[in-house]
Amino acid sequence: FHPSKVDSTRLLKMAVTHDLCESLAGDVTPFCDPSLVNSKEEREDQAMRAIQKVVGDPLGEELYGLWREYEDQQTTEALLCKDIDKFEMVVQAYEYEKEHLLLRGEVAEADEEDAKAPIAESNNGDDNDKAKSKDVRPDVRRG
């Protein structure tokens, strides 16, 4: 894809339209529940029809057409948009992993004092032991 062959305005509109659609219909991957995968296109079509209705035509028609173009994957912009969407997903997963996951060695070194959430000790139902418990959650039992 030579940059001179890509309509960057169309590509940007397509990417935003695709993300807007997913925000309403849900982002379904091949690893999701099969019923979600099977109904993906129908739910996205409904979402795009709702968007079209809200914004009105001619913009609604244009956005629906951009979504359809993305789904059909027949243009340079659609192919590039899908590649960018996949790349963004990989970057997002990498950033999440970097921020939230510990390496095996770090997990082995972590102890109870490093934990962010308090850990409840068993009190075998004795309310007098609650004062000794590290569980600071409110008691929500109903009597």
Short mmCIF file of N, CA and C in Angstrom, two decimals:
data_model
loop_
_atom_site.label_atom_id
_atom_site.label_comp_id
_atom_site.label_asym_id
_atom_site.label_seq_id
_atom_site.Cartn_x
_atom_site.Cartn_y
_atom_site.Cartn_z
N PHE A 1 0.83 -1.17 0.00
CA PHE A 1 0.00 0.00 0.00
C PHE A 1 0.88 1.24 0.00
N HIS A 2 1.06 1.79 -1.14
CA HIS A 2 1.84 3.02 -1.22
C HIS A 2 0.99 4.16 -0.69
N PRO A 3 1.57 5.01 0.19
CA PRO A 3 0.79 6.10 0.78
C PRO A 3 0.06 6.97 -0.24
N SER A 4 0.62 7.13 -1.42
CA SER A 4 -0.05 7.98 -2.41
C SER A 4 -1.31 7.33 -2.96
N LYS A 5 -1.47 6.03 -2.74
CA LYS A 5 -2.65 5.30 -3.22
C LYS A 5 -3.75 5.19 -2.17
N VAL A 6 -3.50 5.70 -0.96
CA VAL A 6 -4.46 5.57 0.13
C VAL A 6 -5.18 6.90 0.34
N ASP A 7 -6.48 6.85 0.38
CA ASP A 7 -7.28 8.03 0.70
C ASP A 7 -7.32 8.11 2.23
N SER A 8 -6.43 8.92 2.80
CA SER A 8 -6.28 8.95 4.26
C SER A 8 -7.53 9.47 4.97
N THR A 9 -8.25 10.38 4.36
CA THR A 9 -9.49 10.87 4.97
C THR A 9 -10.51 9.75 5.04
N ARG A 10 -10.63 9.00 3.95
CA ARG A 10 -11.57 7.88 3.91
C ARG A 10 -11.16 6.81 4.93
N LEU A 11 -9.86 6.55 5.03
CA LEU A 11 -9.34 5.57 5.98
C LEU A 11 -9.66 5.98 7.41
N LEU A 12 -9.46 7.23 7.74
CA LEU A 12 -9.74 7.72 9.09
C LEU A 12 -11.23 7.63 9.41
N LYS A 13 -12.08 8.03 8.47
CA LYS A 13 -13.53 7.93 8.68
C LYS A 13 -13.94 6.47 8.86
N MET A 14 -13.33 5.58 8.09
CA MET A 14 -13.65 4.16 8.18
C MET A 14 -13.26 3.61 9.55
N ALA A 15 -12.08 3.98 10.03
CA ALA A 15 -11.61 3.49 11.32
C ALA A 15 -12.52 3.96 12.45
N VAL A 16 -12.89 5.22 12.42
CA VAL A 16 -13.78 5.76 13.46
C VAL A 16 -15.15 5.10 13.38
N THR A 17 -15.66 4.92 12.17
CA THR A 17 -16.96 4.26 11.98
C THR A 17 -16.93 2.84 12.50
N HIS A 18 -15.86 2.12 12.18
CA HIS A 18 -15.70 0.73 12.64
C HIS A 18 -15.69 0.68 14.17
N ASP A 19 -14.94 1.57 14.81
CA ASP A 19 -14.87 1.57 16.28
C ASP A 19 -16.20 1.99 16.90
N LEU A 20 -16.87 2.94 16.30
CA LEU A 20 -18.18 3.36 16.80
C LEU A 20 -19.17 2.19 16.73
N CYS A 21 -19.14 1.48 15.65
CA CYS A 21 -20.01 0.31 15.48
C CYS A 21 -19.72 -0.73 16.56
N GLU A 22 -18.43 -1.02 16.77
CA GLU A 22 -18.05 -2.00 17.79
C GLU A 22 -18.44 -1.54 19.19
N SER A 23 -18.43 -0.24 19.42
CA SER A 23 -18.79 0.25 20.75
C SER A 23 -20.25 -0.03 21.06
N LEU A 24 -21.08 -0.11 20.03
CA LEU A 24 -22.50 -0.42 20.23
C LEU A 24 -22.79 -1.92 20.13
N ALA A 25 -22.18 -2.58 19.17
CA ALA A 25 -22.48 -3.99 18.91
C ALA A 25 -21.60 -4.94 19.71
N GLY A 26 -20.48 -4.44 20.24
CA GLY A 26 -19.54 -5.30 20.94
C GLY A 26 -18.43 -5.74 20.00
N ASP A 27 -17.25 -5.90 20.56
CA ASP A 27 -16.10 -6.34 19.77
C ASP A 27 -16.00 -7.85 19.89
N VAL A 28 -16.38 -8.55 18.85
CA VAL A 28 -16.43 -10.01 18.85
C VAL A 28 -15.20 -10.55 18.13
N THR A 29 -14.54 -11.50 18.79
CA THR A 29 -13.38 -12.16 18.19
C THR A 29 -13.75 -13.61 17.89
N PRO A 30 -12.94 -14.30 17.11
CA PRO A 30 -13.22 -15.72 16.84
C PRO A 30 -13.20 -16.59 18.09
N PHE A 31 -12.65 -16.07 19.20
CA PHE A 31 -12.55 -16.84 20.44
C PHE A 31 -13.76 -16.64 21.35
N CYS A 32 -14.68 -15.79 20.94
CA CYS A 32 -15.89 -15.54 21.73
C CYS A 32 -16.86 -16.72 21.60
N ASP A 33 -17.91 -16.66 22.38
CA ASP A 33 -18.97 -17.65 22.31
C ASP A 33 -19.45 -17.77 20.86
N PRO A 34 -19.60 -18.99 20.35
CA PRO A 34 -20.00 -19.18 18.95
C PRO A 34 -21.30 -18.45 18.57
N SER A 35 -22.24 -18.34 19.50
CA SER A 35 -23.48 -17.63 19.16
C SER A 35 -23.20 -16.15 18.91
N LEU A 36 -22.24 -15.57 19.64
CA LEU A 36 -21.86 -14.18 19.39
C LEU A 36 -21.17 -14.03 18.04
N VAL A 37 -20.30 -14.97 17.74
CA VAL A 37 -19.59 -14.93 16.46
C VAL A 37 -20.58 -15.04 15.31
N ASN A 38 -21.55 -15.95 15.45
CA ASN A 38 -22.53 -16.16 14.37
C ASN A 38 -23.45 -14.97 14.16
N SER A 39 -23.70 -14.19 15.21
CA SER A 39 -24.62 -13.06 15.09
C SER A 39 -23.88 -11.72 14.95
N LYS A 40 -22.57 -11.76 14.82
CA LYS A 40 -21.75 -10.54 14.77
C LYS A 40 -22.21 -9.59 13.67
N GLU A 41 -22.29 -10.06 12.45
CA GLU A 41 -22.64 -9.18 11.33
C GLU A 41 -24.04 -8.60 11.48
N GLU A 42 -24.98 -9.41 11.96
CA GLU A 42 -26.35 -8.93 12.15
C GLU A 42 -26.39 -7.82 13.21
N ARG A 43 -25.68 -8.04 14.34
CA ARG A 43 -25.67 -7.04 15.40
C ARG A 43 -24.97 -5.76 14.95
N GLU A 44 -23.89 -5.92 14.19
CA GLU A 44 -23.20 -4.73 13.68
C GLU A 44 -24.06 -3.99 12.66
N ASP A 45 -24.77 -4.73 11.81
CA ASP A 45 -25.67 -4.10 10.85
C ASP A 45 -26.75 -3.30 11.59
N GLN A 46 -27.31 -3.88 12.64
CA GLN A 46 -28.32 -3.18 13.44
C GLN A 46 -27.72 -1.92 14.07
N ALA A 47 -26.50 -2.03 14.58
CA ALA A 47 -25.84 -0.87 15.19
C ALA A 47 -25.64 0.22 14.16
N MET A 48 -25.18 -0.15 12.96
CA MET A 48 -24.94 0.85 11.92
C MET A 48 -26.25 1.47 11.44
N ARG A 49 -27.32 0.69 11.39
CA ARG A 49 -28.62 1.25 11.01
C ARG A 49 -29.09 2.25 12.07
N ALA A 50 -28.82 1.94 13.35
CA ALA A 50 -29.19 2.86 14.42
C ALA A 50 -28.37 4.15 14.32
N ILE A 51 -27.09 4.02 14.03
CA ILE A 51 -26.23 5.20 13.85
C ILE A 51 -26.73 6.03 12.68
N GLN A 52 -27.05 5.36 11.59
CA GLN A 52 -27.55 6.04 10.40
C GLN A 52 -28.82 6.83 10.73
N LYS A 53 -29.68 6.23 11.52
CA LYS A 53 -30.94 6.89 11.89
C LYS A 53 -30.67 8.12 12.76
N VAL A 54 -29.73 7.99 13.70
CA VAL A 54 -29.44 9.11 14.61
C VAL A 54 -28.81 10.28 13.87
N VAL A 55 -27.82 10.01 13.02
CA VAL A 55 -27.13 11.12 12.35
C VAL A 55 -27.87 11.60 11.11
N GLY A 56 -28.74 10.76 10.58
CA GLY A 56 -29.49 11.15 9.38
C GLY A 56 -28.66 11.05 8.12
N ASP A 57 -29.33 11.10 6.99
CA ASP A 57 -28.64 11.04 5.71
C ASP A 57 -28.38 12.47 5.24
N PRO A 58 -27.36 12.70 4.49
CA PRO A 58 -26.49 11.79 3.77
C PRO A 58 -25.33 11.22 4.60
N LEU A 59 -25.04 11.80 5.80
CA LEU A 59 -23.92 11.29 6.60
C LEU A 59 -24.15 9.85 7.01
N GLY A 60 -25.35 9.51 7.41
CA GLY A 60 -25.66 8.15 7.82
C GLY A 60 -25.40 7.14 6.71
N GLU A 61 -25.78 7.50 5.48
CA GLU A 61 -25.51 6.63 4.32
C GLU A 61 -24.01 6.45 4.12
N GLU A 62 -23.27 7.55 4.25
CA GLU A 62 -21.81 7.49 4.07
C GLU A 62 -21.18 6.57 5.12
N LEU A 63 -21.59 6.73 6.38
CA LEU A 63 -21.02 5.90 7.45
C LEU A 63 -21.38 4.44 7.28
N TYR A 64 -22.63 4.17 6.88
CA TYR A 64 -23.03 2.78 6.63
C TYR A 64 -22.19 2.19 5.50
N GLY A 65 -21.99 2.97 4.46
CA GLY A 65 -21.18 2.52 3.33
C GLY A 65 -19.73 2.24 3.73
N LEU A 66 -19.18 3.09 4.59
CA LEU A 66 -17.80 2.87 5.07
C LEU A 66 -17.71 1.59 5.90
N TRP A 67 -18.72 1.37 6.74
CA TRP A 67 -18.74 0.14 7.52
C TRP A 67 -18.84 -1.07 6.60
N ARG A 68 -19.71 -1.01 5.61
CA ARG A 68 -19.88 -2.12 4.67
C ARG A 68 -18.57 -2.38 3.90
N GLU A 69 -17.92 -1.29 3.50
CA GLU A 69 -16.65 -1.40 2.78
C GLU A 69 -15.60 -2.10 3.65
N TYR A 70 -15.55 -1.73 4.93
CA TYR A 70 -14.61 -2.38 5.86
C TYR A 70 -14.92 -3.88 5.95
N GLU A 71 -16.17 -4.20 6.12
CA GLU A 71 -16.57 -5.61 6.26
C GLU A 71 -16.27 -6.42 5.00
N ASP A 72 -16.44 -5.81 3.83
CA ASP A 72 -16.23 -6.52 2.56
C ASP A 72 -14.75 -6.72 2.24
N GLN A 73 -13.88 -5.89 2.80
CA GLN A 73 -12.43 -6.01 2.63
C GLN A 73 -12.00 -6.08 1.16
N GLN A 74 -12.52 -5.18 0.32
CA GLN A 74 -12.20 -5.20 -1.10
C GLN A 74 -11.41 -3.98 -1.56
N THR A 75 -11.20 -3.00 -0.67
CA THR A 75 -10.47 -1.80 -1.07
C THR A 75 -9.17 -1.68 -0.28
N THR A 76 -8.26 -0.88 -0.81
CA THR A 76 -6.99 -0.64 -0.13
C THR A 76 -7.25 -0.09 1.27
N GLU A 77 -8.16 0.88 1.37
CA GLU A 77 -8.45 1.49 2.67
C GLU A 77 -9.02 0.47 3.66
N ALA A 78 -9.90 -0.40 3.19
CA ALA A 78 -10.50 -1.41 4.07
C ALA A 78 -9.44 -2.40 4.56
N LEU A 79 -8.58 -2.84 3.67
CA LEU A 79 -7.52 -3.77 4.06
C LEU A 79 -6.56 -3.13 5.06
N LEU A 80 -6.17 -1.90 4.79
CA LEU A 80 -5.26 -1.18 5.66
C LEU A 80 -5.93 -0.90 7.01
N CYS A 81 -7.18 -0.54 6.99
CA CYS A 81 -7.92 -0.27 8.22
C CYS A 81 -7.97 -1.51 9.11
N LYS A 82 -8.20 -2.65 8.52
CA LYS A 82 -8.25 -3.90 9.30
C LYS A 82 -6.88 -4.20 9.88
N ASP A 83 -5.82 -3.99 9.10
CA ASP A 83 -4.46 -4.20 9.60
C ASP A 83 -4.17 -3.28 10.78
N ILE A 84 -4.57 -2.03 10.67
CA ILE A 84 -4.35 -1.06 11.75
C ILE A 84 -5.15 -1.47 12.99
N ASP A 85 -6.38 -1.94 12.80
CA ASP A 85 -7.22 -2.38 13.91
C ASP A 85 -6.56 -3.55 14.64
N LYS A 86 -6.02 -4.50 13.89
CA LYS A 86 -5.34 -5.66 14.49
C LYS A 86 -4.07 -5.22 15.22
N PHE A 87 -3.32 -4.32 14.60
CA PHE A 87 -2.09 -3.82 15.21
C PHE A 87 -2.41 -3.10 16.52
N GLU A 88 -3.45 -2.29 16.53
CA GLU A 88 -3.85 -1.57 17.73
C GLU A 88 -4.22 -2.56 18.84
N MET A 89 -4.87 -3.65 18.49
CA MET A 89 -5.23 -4.67 19.48
C MET A 89 -3.97 -5.29 20.09
N VAL A 90 -2.96 -5.55 19.28
CA VAL A 90 -1.71 -6.12 19.78
C VAL A 90 -1.01 -5.13 20.71
N VAL A 91 -0.97 -3.86 20.31
CA VAL A 91 -0.34 -2.82 21.15
C VAL A 91 -1.08 -2.71 22.48
N GLN A 92 -2.41 -2.72 22.42
CA GLN A 92 -3.21 -2.61 23.63
C GLN A 92 -2.95 -3.81 24.55
N ALA A 93 -2.88 -5.00 24.01
CA ALA A 93 -2.60 -6.20 24.80
C ALA A 93 -1.21 -6.13 25.42
N TYR A 94 -0.24 -5.66 24.65
CA TYR A 94 1.13 -5.52 25.15
C TYR A 94 1.17 -4.52 26.31
N GLU A 95 0.52 -3.37 26.14
CA GLU A 95 0.51 -2.35 27.19
C GLU A 95 -0.19 -2.86 28.44
N TYR A 96 -1.29 -3.58 28.27
CA TYR A 96 -2.01 -4.14 29.41
C TYR A 96 -1.12 -5.15 30.13
N GLU A 97 -0.48 -6.02 29.38
CA GLU A 97 0.39 -7.02 29.97
C GLU A 97 1.54 -6.37 30.73
N LYS A 98 2.13 -5.36 30.13
CA LYS A 98 3.25 -4.66 30.76
C LYS A 98 2.82 -4.02 32.09
N GLU A 99 1.62 -3.48 32.12
CA GLU A 99 1.15 -2.76 33.30
C GLU A 99 0.58 -3.68 34.37
N HIS A 100 -0.08 -4.77 33.97
CA HIS A 100 -0.86 -5.54 34.94
C HIS A 100 -0.36 -6.94 35.24
N LEU A 101 0.48 -7.50 34.43
CA LEU A 101 0.90 -8.88 34.68
C LEU A 101 2.31 -8.92 35.24
N LEU A 102 2.53 -9.86 36.15
CA LEU A 102 3.85 -10.04 36.72
C LEU A 102 4.56 -11.20 36.04
N LEU A 103 5.85 -11.12 35.95
CA LEU A 103 6.63 -12.24 35.44
C LEU A 103 6.62 -13.36 36.47
N ARG A 104 6.91 -14.58 36.06
CA ARG A 104 6.87 -15.71 36.99
C ARG A 104 7.74 -15.47 38.21
N GLY A 105 8.92 -14.94 38.02
CA GLY A 105 9.81 -14.66 39.14
C GLY A 105 9.23 -13.64 40.09
N GLU A 106 8.55 -12.62 39.53
CA GLU A 106 7.94 -11.60 40.38
C GLU A 106 6.78 -12.18 41.17
N VAL A 107 6.04 -13.11 40.57
CA VAL A 107 4.93 -13.74 41.27
C VAL A 107 5.46 -14.57 42.43
N ALA A 108 6.54 -15.31 42.20
CA ALA A 108 7.11 -16.14 43.25
C ALA A 108 7.62 -15.29 44.41
N GLU A 109 8.11 -14.10 44.11
CA GLU A 109 8.65 -13.23 45.15
C GLU A 109 7.56 -12.49 45.91
N ALA A 110 6.40 -12.34 45.30
CA ALA A 110 5.32 -11.60 45.95
C ALA A 110 4.83 -12.37 47.17
N ASP A 111 4.57 -11.66 48.26
CA ASP A 111 4.00 -12.32 49.43
C ASP A 111 2.73 -11.59 49.84
N GLU A 112 2.14 -12.05 50.90
CA GLU A 112 0.85 -11.52 51.33
C GLU A 112 0.91 -10.01 51.57
N GLU A 113 2.02 -9.49 52.05
CA GLU A 113 2.11 -8.06 52.33
C GLU A 113 2.15 -7.23 51.06
N ASP A 114 2.53 -7.83 49.94
CA ASP A 114 2.56 -7.12 48.66
C ASP A 114 1.17 -7.01 48.05
N ALA A 115 0.24 -7.83 48.52
CA ALA A 115 -1.10 -7.85 47.94
C ALA A 115 -1.82 -6.54 48.21
N LYS A 116 -2.58 -6.11 47.23
CA LYS A 116 -3.33 -4.86 47.35
C LYS A 116 -4.64 -5.07 48.12
N ALA A 117 -5.29 -6.21 47.91
CA ALA A 117 -6.56 -6.48 48.56
C ALA A 117 -6.31 -7.27 49.84
N PRO A 118 -7.04 -6.94 50.91
CA PRO A 118 -6.88 -7.70 52.15
C PRO A 118 -7.37 -9.12 51.96
N ILE A 119 -6.73 -10.03 52.66
CA ILE A 119 -7.08 -11.44 52.56
C ILE A 119 -7.80 -11.84 53.84
N ALA A 120 -8.97 -12.43 53.70
CA ALA A 120 -9.76 -12.83 54.87
C ALA A 120 -9.20 -14.09 55.47
N GLU A 121 -9.16 -14.12 56.80
CA GLU A 121 -8.81 -15.34 57.50
C GLU A 121 -10.11 -16.02 57.90
N SER A 122 -10.12 -17.31 57.93
CA SER A 122 -11.33 -18.02 58.32
C SER A 122 -11.61 -17.78 59.79
N ASN A 123 -12.85 -17.48 60.12
CA ASN A 123 -13.21 -17.29 61.53
C ASN A 123 -14.22 -18.33 61.98
N ASN A 124 -14.46 -19.31 61.15
CA ASN A 124 -15.37 -20.41 61.46
C ASN A 124 -16.71 -19.93 62.00
N GLY A 125 -17.16 -18.78 61.52
CA GLY A 125 -18.48 -18.29 61.90
C GLY A 125 -18.52 -17.57 63.23
N ASP A 126 -17.42 -17.47 63.94
CA ASP A 126 -17.39 -16.80 65.24
C ASP A 126 -17.24 -15.31 65.05
N ASP A 127 -18.27 -14.54 65.41
CA ASP A 127 -18.24 -13.09 65.22
C ASP A 127 -17.16 -12.42 66.05
N ASN A 128 -16.72 -13.04 67.15
CA ASN A 128 -15.66 -12.45 67.96
C ASN A 128 -14.33 -12.44 67.24
N ASP A 129 -14.18 -13.33 66.28
CA ASP A 129 -12.93 -13.40 65.52
C ASP A 129 -12.86 -12.33 64.44
N LYS A 130 -13.96 -11.61 64.18
CA LYS A 130 -13.96 -10.60 63.12
C LYS A 130 -12.92 -9.53 63.37
N ALA A 131 -12.70 -9.19 64.61
CA ALA A 131 -11.71 -8.16 64.92
C ALA A 131 -10.32 -8.61 64.51
N LYS A 132 -10.07 -9.90 64.51
CA LYS A 132 -8.76 -10.43 64.13
C LYS A 132 -8.62 -10.58 62.62
N SER A 133 -9.73 -10.59 61.93
CA SER A 133 -9.73 -10.84 60.49
C SER A 133 -9.15 -9.66 59.73
N LYS A 134 -8.44 -9.96 58.65
CA LYS A 134 -7.91 -8.92 57.77
C LYS A 134 -8.94 -8.51 56.72
N ASP A 135 -10.10 -9.16 56.72
CA ASP A 135 -11.15 -8.84 55.74
C ASP A 135 -11.85 -7.57 56.18
N VAL A 136 -11.71 -6.51 55.38
CA VAL A 136 -12.30 -5.22 55.74
C VAL A 136 -13.58 -4.95 54.97
N ARG A 137 -14.07 -5.92 54.22
CA ARG A 137 -15.31 -5.74 53.49
C ARG A 137 -16.48 -5.68 54.45
N PRO A 138 -17.52 -4.89 54.16
CA PRO A 138 -18.67 -4.84 55.05
C PRO A 138 -19.41 -6.16 55.07
N ASP A 139 -19.99 -6.47 56.20
CA ASP A 139 -20.77 -7.70 56.35
C ASP A 139 -22.13 -7.47 55.69
N VAL A 140 -22.42 -8.20 54.63
CA VAL A 140 -23.66 -8.00 53.88
C VAL A 140 -24.63 -9.16 54.07
N ARG A 141 -24.35 -10.02 55.06
CA ARG A 141 -25.25 -11.14 55.30
C ARG A 141 -26.59 -10.63 55.80
N ARG A 142 -27.64 -11.31 55.42
CA ARG A 142 -28.98 -10.96 55.88
C ARG A 142 -29.44 -12.06 56.81
N GLY A 143 -30.03 -11.68 57.94
CA GLY A 143 -30.38 -12.64 58.98
C GLY A 143 -31.76 -13.01 59.04
#
